[in-house]
Amino acid sequence: EIVLTQSPATLSVSPGERATLSCRASESVTSNLHWYQHRPGQAPRLVIYGASTRATGIPARFSGSGFGTEFTLTISSLQSEDFAIYYCQQSNAWPWAFGQGTKVEIK
Amino acid sequence: QVHLQQSGPGLVKPSQTLSLTCAISGDSVSKNDTAWNWFRQSPSRGLEWLGWTYGASKYYNDHIRSVRGRITINPDTSKNQFSLQLNSVTPDDTATYYCARAKGGTFAYWGQGTLVTVSS
């Protein structure tokens, strides 16, 4: 089974700064890697699918990159609404799997 | 536009059954290319994918040992909805539960979430 490892567990960032989140897969997931944002009290939201495509309604400050086993989610200039937990998820092989999450908190 | 509307009690007594329903609009629980899922989230465990109903098949996430043998996810085609039942609940099952649609490998649509507290 594929295991996704996210780092860091917590990222402290000031508003307006860049945030870079990492997701590493235990074996190749090609580009079948997706990112979700989960704000407190709200449902999770798909942010990036297929490693690099922004989902509907997601601002351009969110970008995804990577292929195979190494992936990155970048938020170019953090806004207050971006402080949340971010999860990566792979759908390349069964069973699908989620990472344990990276919490982006206000510094 | 797909919309998922959750319903069910927010308080369940220990040893009883947690029952939640997710009503679907804009899609069909019967479609063979779409899976209908349940998740839960708590501060201590993060986001946990509990399982799905997908056409005629079911999947229950064996990695969540604490729910093994206690969980059932069922479609209701007559009402275009699906349900979650979790038997013999304990305080450890206290969490916010979410339903979600999976298609093309991603979970793009989610219910609003239901905070379920297990307490006497």
PDB file of C-alpha atoms in Angstrom:
ATOM      1  CA  GLU A   1       0.000   0.000   0.000  1.00  0.00           C
ATOM      2  CA  ILE A   2       1.136   3.521  -0.767  1.00  0.00           C
ATOM      3  CA  VAL A   3       1.901   5.723   2.218  1.00  0.00           C
ATOM      4  CA  LEU A   4       1.861   9.506   1.931  1.00  0.00           C
ATOM      5  CA  THR A   5       4.077  11.474   4.293  1.00  0.00           C
ATOM      6  CA  GLN A   6       3.495  15.189   4.666  1.00  0.00           C
ATOM      7  CA  SER A   7       5.971  17.681   6.032  1.00  0.00           C
ATOM      8  CA  PRO A   8       6.199  19.676   8.097  1.00  0.00           C
ATOM      9  CA  ALA A   9       3.458  18.714  10.531  1.00  0.00           C
ATOM     10  CA  THR A  10       2.972  22.379  11.391  1.00  0.00           C
ATOM     11  CA  LEU A  11       4.040  25.420   9.411  1.00  0.00           C
ATOM     12  CA  SER A  12       4.023  28.844  11.067  1.00  0.00           C
ATOM     13  CA  VAL A  13       3.763  31.622   8.508  1.00  0.00           C
ATOM     14  CA  SER A  14       3.011  35.336   8.646  1.00  0.00           C
ATOM     15  CA  PRO A  15       0.202  36.717   6.474  1.00  0.00           C
ATOM     16  CA  GLY A  16       1.539  37.729   3.081  1.00  0.00           C
ATOM     17  CA  GLU A  17       4.396  35.248   3.197  1.00  0.00           C
ATOM     18  CA  ARG A  18       4.867  32.146   1.065  1.00  0.00           C
ATOM     19  CA  ALA A  19       4.024  28.681   2.361  1.00  0.00           C
ATOM     20  CA  THR A  20       5.522  25.528   0.907  1.00  0.00           C
ATOM     21  CA  LEU A  21       4.045  22.149   1.873  1.00  0.00           C
ATOM     22  CA  SER A  22       5.502  18.789   0.946  1.00  0.00           C
ATOM     23  CA  CYS A  23       3.941  15.394   0.290  1.00  0.00           C
ATOM     24  CA  ARG A  24       6.093  12.336  -0.348  1.00  0.00           C
ATOM     25  CA  ALA A  25       4.722   9.031  -1.627  1.00  0.00           C
ATOM     26  CA  SER A  26       6.261   5.672  -0.707  1.00  0.00           C
ATOM     27  CA  GLU A  27       6.090   4.690  -4.385  1.00  0.00           C
ATOM     28  CA  SER A  28       5.191   6.477  -7.584  1.00  0.00           C
ATOM     29  CA  VAL A  29       1.661   7.845  -7.895  1.00  0.00           C
ATOM     30  CA  THR A  30       2.506   9.501 -11.251  1.00  0.00           C
ATOM     31  CA  SER A  31       0.384  12.696 -11.265  1.00  0.00           C
ATOM     32  CA  ASN A  32      -2.583  11.236  -9.368  1.00  0.00           C
ATOM     33  CA  LEU A  33      -1.969  13.392  -6.330  1.00  0.00           C
ATOM     34  CA  HIS A  34      -4.508  15.852  -4.961  1.00  0.00           C
ATOM     35  CA  TRP A  35      -4.581  18.476  -2.213  1.00  0.00           C
ATOM     36  CA  TYR A  36      -7.397  19.456   0.152  1.00  0.00           C
ATOM     37  CA  GLN A  37      -7.847  22.398   2.501  1.00  0.00           C
ATOM     38  CA  HIS A  38      -9.705  21.886   5.769  1.00  0.00           C
ATOM     39  CA  ARG A  39     -10.643  24.966   7.754  1.00  0.00           C
ATOM     40  CA  PRO A  40     -12.067  24.596  11.268  1.00  0.00           C
ATOM     41  CA  GLY A  41     -15.829  24.223  11.227  1.00  0.00           C
ATOM     42  CA  GLN A  42     -16.002  23.787   7.457  1.00  0.00           C
ATOM     43  CA  ALA A  43     -16.025  20.864   5.085  1.00  0.00           C
ATOM     44  CA  PRO A  44     -12.757  19.944   3.382  1.00  0.00           C
ATOM     45  CA  ARG A  45     -12.289  21.541  -0.020  1.00  0.00           C
ATOM     46  CA  LEU A  46     -10.443  20.225  -3.066  1.00  0.00           C
ATOM     47  CA  VAL A  47      -7.678  22.703  -3.905  1.00  0.00           C
ATOM     48  CA  ILE A  48      -5.434  20.970  -6.439  1.00  0.00           C
ATOM     49  CA  TYR A  49      -6.029  17.828  -8.495  1.00  0.00           C
ATOM     50  CA  GLY A  50      -3.757  15.948 -10.827  1.00  0.00           C
ATOM     51  CA  ALA A  51      -0.754  17.375  -8.948  1.00  0.00           C
ATOM     52  CA  SER A  52      -0.980  20.825 -10.525  1.00  0.00           C
ATOM     53  CA  THR A  53      -4.513  21.791 -11.639  1.00  0.00           C
ATOM     54  CA  ARG A  54      -6.424  24.214  -9.485  1.00  0.00           C
ATOM     55  CA  ALA A  55      -9.970  23.164  -8.659  1.00  0.00           C
ATOM     56  CA  THR A  56     -12.919  25.388  -9.496  1.00  0.00           C
ATOM     57  CA  GLY A  57     -12.884  28.651  -7.562  1.00  0.00           C
ATOM     58  CA  ILE A  58      -9.392  28.235  -6.116  1.00  0.00           C
ATOM     59  CA  PRO A  59      -7.320  31.444  -6.251  1.00  0.00           C
ATOM     60  CA  ALA A  60      -4.190  31.639  -8.372  1.00  0.00           C
ATOM     61  CA  ARG A  61      -1.980  32.002  -5.280  1.00  0.00           C
ATOM     62  CA  PHE A  62      -2.340  28.225  -4.857  1.00  0.00           C
ATOM     63  CA  SER A  63      -0.097  26.101  -7.031  1.00  0.00           C
ATOM     64  CA  GLY A  64       0.894  22.463  -7.077  1.00  0.00           C
ATOM     65  CA  SER A  65       3.847  20.706  -8.582  1.00  0.00           C
ATOM     66  CA  GLY A  66       5.548  17.347  -8.671  1.00  0.00           C
ATOM     67  CA  PHE A  67       5.381  13.906 -10.243  1.00  0.00           C
ATOM     68  CA  GLY A  68       6.060  10.400  -9.085  1.00  0.00           C
ATOM     69  CA  THR A  69       6.911  10.526  -5.393  1.00  0.00           C
ATOM     70  CA  GLU A  70       7.615  14.178  -4.545  1.00  0.00           C
ATOM     71  CA  PHE A  71       4.947  16.856  -4.524  1.00  0.00           C
ATOM     72  CA  THR A  72       4.640  20.440  -3.350  1.00  0.00           C
ATOM     73  CA  LEU A  73       1.737  22.736  -2.601  1.00  0.00           C
ATOM     74  CA  THR A  74       2.706  26.400  -2.606  1.00  0.00           C
ATOM     75  CA  ILE A  75       0.610  29.292  -1.373  1.00  0.00           C
ATOM     76  CA  SER A  76       2.347  32.369  -2.714  1.00  0.00           C
ATOM     77  CA  SER A  77       1.018  35.039  -0.326  1.00  0.00           C
ATOM     78  CA  LEU A  78      -0.936  33.724   2.630  1.00  0.00           C
ATOM     79  CA  GLN A  79      -4.297  35.290   3.335  1.00  0.00           C
ATOM     80  CA  SER A  80      -6.196  34.930   6.603  1.00  0.00           C
ATOM     81  CA  GLU A  81      -8.574  32.395   5.064  1.00  0.00           C
ATOM     82  CA  ASP A  82      -5.666  30.137   4.052  1.00  0.00           C
ATOM     83  CA  PHE A  83      -4.775  29.143   7.605  1.00  0.00           C
ATOM     84  CA  ALA A  84      -6.015  25.577   7.748  1.00  0.00           C
ATOM     85  CA  ILE A  85      -4.936  21.955   7.605  1.00  0.00           C
ATOM     86  CA  TYR A  86      -3.885  20.688   4.189  1.00  0.00           C
ATOM     87  CA  TYR A  87      -4.043  17.028   3.189  1.00  0.00           C
ATOM     88  CA  CYS A  88      -2.615  15.283   0.165  1.00  0.00           C
ATOM     89  CA  GLN A  89      -4.350  12.220  -1.312  1.00  0.00           C
ATOM     90  CA  GLN A  90      -3.341   9.705  -3.971  1.00  0.00           C
ATOM     91  CA  SER A  91      -5.680   7.920  -6.351  1.00  0.00           C
ATOM     92  CA  ASN A  92      -3.072   6.119  -8.444  1.00  0.00           C
ATOM     93  CA  ALA A  93      -3.299   2.781  -6.672  1.00  0.00           C
ATOM     94  CA  TRP A  94      -5.833   1.023  -4.511  1.00  0.00           C
ATOM     95  CA  PRO A  95      -6.394   1.626  -1.713  1.00  0.00           C
ATOM     96  CA  TRP A  96      -6.381   5.382  -2.078  1.00  0.00           C
ATOM     97  CA  ALA A  97      -4.631   7.097   0.781  1.00  0.00           C
ATOM     98  CA  PHE A  98      -4.362  10.429   2.544  1.00  0.00           C
ATOM     99  CA  GLY A  99      -1.401  12.047   4.199  1.00  0.00           C
ATOM    100  CA  GLN A 100      -1.583  12.936   7.864  1.00  0.00           C
ATOM    101  CA  GLY A 101      -1.917  16.652   7.143  1.00  0.00           C
ATOM    102  CA  THR A 102       0.081  19.862   7.504  1.00  0.00           C
ATOM    103  CA  LYS A 103      -1.347  22.573   9.712  1.00  0.00           C
ATOM    104  CA  VAL A 104      -0.639  26.073   8.432  1.00  0.00           C
ATOM    105  CA  GLU A 105      -0.884  28.442  11.365  1.00  0.00           C
ATOM    106  CA  ILE A 106      -0.415  32.147  11.878  1.00  0.00           C
ATOM    107  CA  LYS A 107       3.067  33.113  13.030  1.00  0.00           C
TER     108      LYS A 107
ATOM    109  CA  GLN B   1     -24.558  21.421  -9.291  1.00  0.00           C
ATOM    110  CA  VAL B   2     -24.018  18.620  -6.808  1.00  0.00           C
ATOM    111  CA  HIS B   3     -25.175  19.221  -3.248  1.00  0.00           C
ATOM    112  CA  LEU B   4     -24.887  16.901  -0.270  1.00  0.00           C
ATOM    113  CA  GLN B   5     -27.092  17.528   2.759  1.00  0.00           C
ATOM    114  CA  GLN B   6     -26.361  15.635   5.952  1.00  0.00           C
ATOM    115  CA  SER B   7     -28.851  14.842   8.683  1.00  0.00           C
ATOM    116  CA  GLY B   8     -28.820  12.916  11.921  1.00  0.00           C
ATOM    117  CA  PRO B   9     -28.507  13.349  15.678  1.00  0.00           C
ATOM    118  CA  GLY B  10     -25.645  15.238  17.239  1.00  0.00           C
ATOM    119  CA  LEU B  11     -25.700  13.274  20.474  1.00  0.00           C
ATOM    120  CA  VAL B  12     -25.543   9.502  20.834  1.00  0.00           C
ATOM    121  CA  LYS B  13     -25.301   7.480  24.042  1.00  0.00           C
ATOM    122  CA  PRO B  14     -22.439   5.033  24.540  1.00  0.00           C
ATOM    123  CA  SER B  15     -23.161   1.504  23.221  1.00  0.00           C
ATOM    124  CA  GLN B  16     -25.888   2.808  20.910  1.00  0.00           C
ATOM    125  CA  THR B  17     -25.835   3.221  17.120  1.00  0.00           C
ATOM    126  CA  LEU B  18     -24.735   6.358  15.327  1.00  0.00           C
ATOM    127  CA  SER B  19     -26.886   6.897  12.220  1.00  0.00           C
ATOM    128  CA  LEU B  20     -26.338   9.636   9.658  1.00  0.00           C
ATOM    129  CA  THR B  21     -27.856  10.258   6.249  1.00  0.00           C
ATOM    130  CA  CYS B  22     -26.521  12.168   3.266  1.00  0.00           C
ATOM    131  CA  ALA B  23     -29.128  13.336   0.745  1.00  0.00           C
ATOM    132  CA  ILE B  24     -27.871  13.877  -2.787  1.00  0.00           C
ATOM    133  CA  SER B  25     -29.060  16.466  -5.265  1.00  0.00           C
ATOM    134  CA  GLY B  26     -27.602  17.006  -8.711  1.00  0.00           C
ATOM    135  CA  ASP B  27     -26.326  13.445  -8.990  1.00  0.00           C
ATOM    136  CA  SER B  28     -27.422   9.868  -8.360  1.00  0.00           C
ATOM    137  CA  VAL B  29     -26.401   7.340  -5.744  1.00  0.00           C
ATOM    138  CA  SER B  30     -26.964   4.642  -8.395  1.00  0.00           C
ATOM    139  CA  LYS B  31     -24.314   5.774 -10.878  1.00  0.00           C
ATOM    140  CA  ASN B  32     -21.594   3.209 -11.486  1.00  0.00           C
ATOM    141  CA  ASP B  33     -18.780   5.737 -11.944  1.00  0.00           C
ATOM    142  CA  THR B  34     -19.285   7.555  -8.658  1.00  0.00           C
ATOM    143  CA  ALA B  35     -18.550   6.586  -5.060  1.00  0.00           C
ATOM    144  CA  TRP B  36     -20.367   7.926  -2.037  1.00  0.00           C
ATOM    145  CA  ASN B  37     -18.202   8.250   1.038  1.00  0.00           C
ATOM    146  CA  TRP B  38     -18.096   8.896   4.753  1.00  0.00           C
ATOM    147  CA  PHE B  39     -15.251  10.572   6.616  1.00  0.00           C
ATOM    148  CA  ARG B  40     -14.764  11.746  10.147  1.00  0.00           C
ATOM    149  CA  GLN B  41     -12.454  14.302  11.691  1.00  0.00           C
ATOM    150  CA  SER B  42     -11.312  14.867  15.233  1.00  0.00           C
ATOM    151  CA  PRO B  43      -8.425  16.898  16.663  1.00  0.00           C
ATOM    152  CA  SER B  44      -6.664  13.772  17.901  1.00  0.00           C
ATOM    153  CA  ARG B  45      -6.956  11.659  14.748  1.00  0.00           C
ATOM    154  CA  GLY B  46      -7.197  14.131  11.873  1.00  0.00           C
ATOM    155  CA  LEU B  47      -9.259  13.302   8.801  1.00  0.00           C
ATOM    156  CA  GLU B  48     -10.212   9.614   8.521  1.00  0.00           C
ATOM    157  CA  TRP B  49     -11.759   8.065   5.424  1.00  0.00           C
ATOM    158  CA  LEU B  50     -14.277   5.532   6.706  1.00  0.00           C
ATOM    159  CA  GLY B  51     -15.456   3.962   3.465  1.00  0.00           C
ATOM    160  CA  TRP B  52     -17.843   4.132   0.546  1.00  0.00           C
ATOM    161  CA  THR B  53     -20.698   2.659  -1.361  1.00  0.00           C
ATOM    162  CA  TYR B  54     -19.931   2.388  -5.065  1.00  0.00           C
ATOM    163  CA  GLY B  55     -22.454   0.810  -7.377  1.00  0.00           C
ATOM    164  CA  ALA B  56     -22.958  -2.687  -6.014  1.00  0.00           C
ATOM    165  CA  SER B  57     -19.794  -2.700  -3.924  1.00  0.00           C
ATOM    166  CA  LYS B  58     -18.733  -1.386  -0.549  1.00  0.00           C
ATOM    167  CA  TYR B  59     -15.352  -0.442   0.844  1.00  0.00           C
ATOM    168  CA  TYR B  60     -14.536  -0.075   4.509  1.00  0.00           C
ATOM    169  CA  ASN B  61     -11.160   1.287   5.465  1.00  0.00           C
ATOM    170  CA  ASP B  62      -9.423  -1.482   7.386  1.00  0.00           C
ATOM    171  CA  HIS B  63      -6.747   0.918   8.584  1.00  0.00           C
ATOM    172  CA  ILE B  64      -9.230   2.449  11.000  1.00  0.00           C
ATOM    173  CA  ARG B  65      -9.116  -0.455  13.406  1.00  0.00           C
ATOM    174  CA  SER B  66     -11.408   1.210  15.879  1.00  0.00           C
ATOM    175  CA  VAL B  67     -14.417   0.949  13.544  1.00  0.00           C
ATOM    176  CA  ARG B  68     -13.764  -2.532  12.126  1.00  0.00           C
ATOM    177  CA  GLY B  69     -16.871  -4.671  12.219  1.00  0.00           C
ATOM    178  CA  ARG B  70     -19.049  -1.820  13.475  1.00  0.00           C
ATOM    179  CA  ILE B  71     -19.597   0.223  10.301  1.00  0.00           C
ATOM    180  CA  THR B  72     -22.189  -0.048   7.539  1.00  0.00           C
ATOM    181  CA  ILE B  73     -22.640   2.274   4.568  1.00  0.00           C
ATOM    182  CA  ASN B  74     -25.760   1.772   2.497  1.00  0.00           C
ATOM    183  CA  PRO B  75     -27.338   3.443  -0.507  1.00  0.00           C
ATOM    184  CA  ASP B  76     -31.041   4.239  -0.630  1.00  0.00           C
ATOM    185  CA  THR B  77     -31.924   4.509  -4.287  1.00  0.00           C
ATOM    186  CA  SER B  78     -35.571   5.336  -3.608  1.00  0.00           C
ATOM    187  CA  LYS B  79     -34.567   8.526  -1.785  1.00  0.00           C
ATOM    188  CA  ASN B  80     -31.282   9.186  -3.618  1.00  0.00           C
ATOM    189  CA  GLN B  81     -29.269   9.201  -0.434  1.00  0.00           C
ATOM    190  CA  PHE B  82     -26.829   7.063   1.501  1.00  0.00           C
ATOM    191  CA  SER B  83     -26.289   6.369   5.132  1.00  0.00           C
ATOM    192  CA  LEU B  84     -23.680   5.620   7.753  1.00  0.00           C
ATOM    193  CA  GLN B  85     -24.321   3.368  10.703  1.00  0.00           C
ATOM    194  CA  LEU B  86     -21.726   2.872  13.405  1.00  0.00           C
ATOM    195  CA  ASN B  87     -22.681   0.391  16.097  1.00  0.00           C
ATOM    196  CA  SER B  88     -21.653   0.182  19.742  1.00  0.00           C
ATOM    197  CA  VAL B  89     -20.237   3.681  19.857  1.00  0.00           C
ATOM    198  CA  THR B  90     -17.865   4.900  22.548  1.00  0.00           C
ATOM    199  CA  PRO B  91     -16.660   8.401  23.426  1.00  0.00           C
ATOM    200  CA  ASP B  92     -13.728   7.716  21.074  1.00  0.00           C
ATOM    201  CA  ASP B  93     -16.218   7.959  18.170  1.00  0.00           C
ATOM    202  CA  THR B  94     -16.908  11.589  18.972  1.00  0.00           C
ATOM    203  CA  ALA B  95     -16.015  13.506  15.815  1.00  0.00           C
ATOM    204  CA  THR B  96     -17.349  15.619  12.993  1.00  0.00           C
ATOM    205  CA  TYR B  97     -18.647  13.297  10.292  1.00  0.00           C
ATOM    206  CA  TYR B  98     -18.693  14.247   6.612  1.00  0.00           C
ATOM    207  CA  CYS B  99     -20.184  12.674   3.529  1.00  0.00           C
ATOM    208  CA  ALA B 100     -18.457  13.210   0.189  1.00  0.00           C
ATOM    209  CA  ARG B 101     -18.632  12.262  -3.467  1.00  0.00           C
ATOM    210  CA  ALA B 102     -15.663  10.641  -5.183  1.00  0.00           C
ATOM    211  CA  LYS B 103     -15.330  10.722  -8.934  1.00  0.00           C
ATOM    212  CA  GLY B 104     -12.235  10.582 -11.097  1.00  0.00           C
ATOM    213  CA  GLY B 105     -10.109   9.923  -8.050  1.00  0.00           C
ATOM    214  CA  THR B 106     -10.965  13.086  -6.159  1.00  0.00           C
ATOM    215  CA  PHE B 107     -13.445  14.152  -3.502  1.00  0.00           C
ATOM    216  CA  ALA B 108     -14.820  17.372  -4.971  1.00  0.00           C
ATOM    217  CA  TYR B 109     -18.157  17.592  -3.165  1.00  0.00           C
ATOM    218  CA  TRP B 110     -18.712  17.384   0.569  1.00  0.00           C
ATOM    219  CA  GLY B 111     -21.579  17.601   2.997  1.00  0.00           C
ATOM    220  CA  GLN B 112     -21.676  20.319   5.612  1.00  0.00           C
ATOM    221  CA  GLY B 113     -20.487  18.081   8.433  1.00  0.00           C
ATOM    222  CA  THR B 114     -22.250  16.786  11.541  1.00  0.00           C
ATOM    223  CA  LEU B 115     -20.648  16.987  14.962  1.00  0.00           C
ATOM    224  CA  VAL B 116     -21.555  13.798  16.775  1.00  0.00           C
ATOM    225  CA  THR B 117     -20.846  13.593  20.474  1.00  0.00           C
ATOM    226  CA  VAL B 118     -20.960  10.255  22.250  1.00  0.00           C
ATOM    227  CA  SER B 119     -21.966  10.857  25.832  1.00  0.00           C
ATOM    228  CA  SER B 120     -24.455   9.645  28.378  1.00  0.00           C
TER     229      SER B 120
END
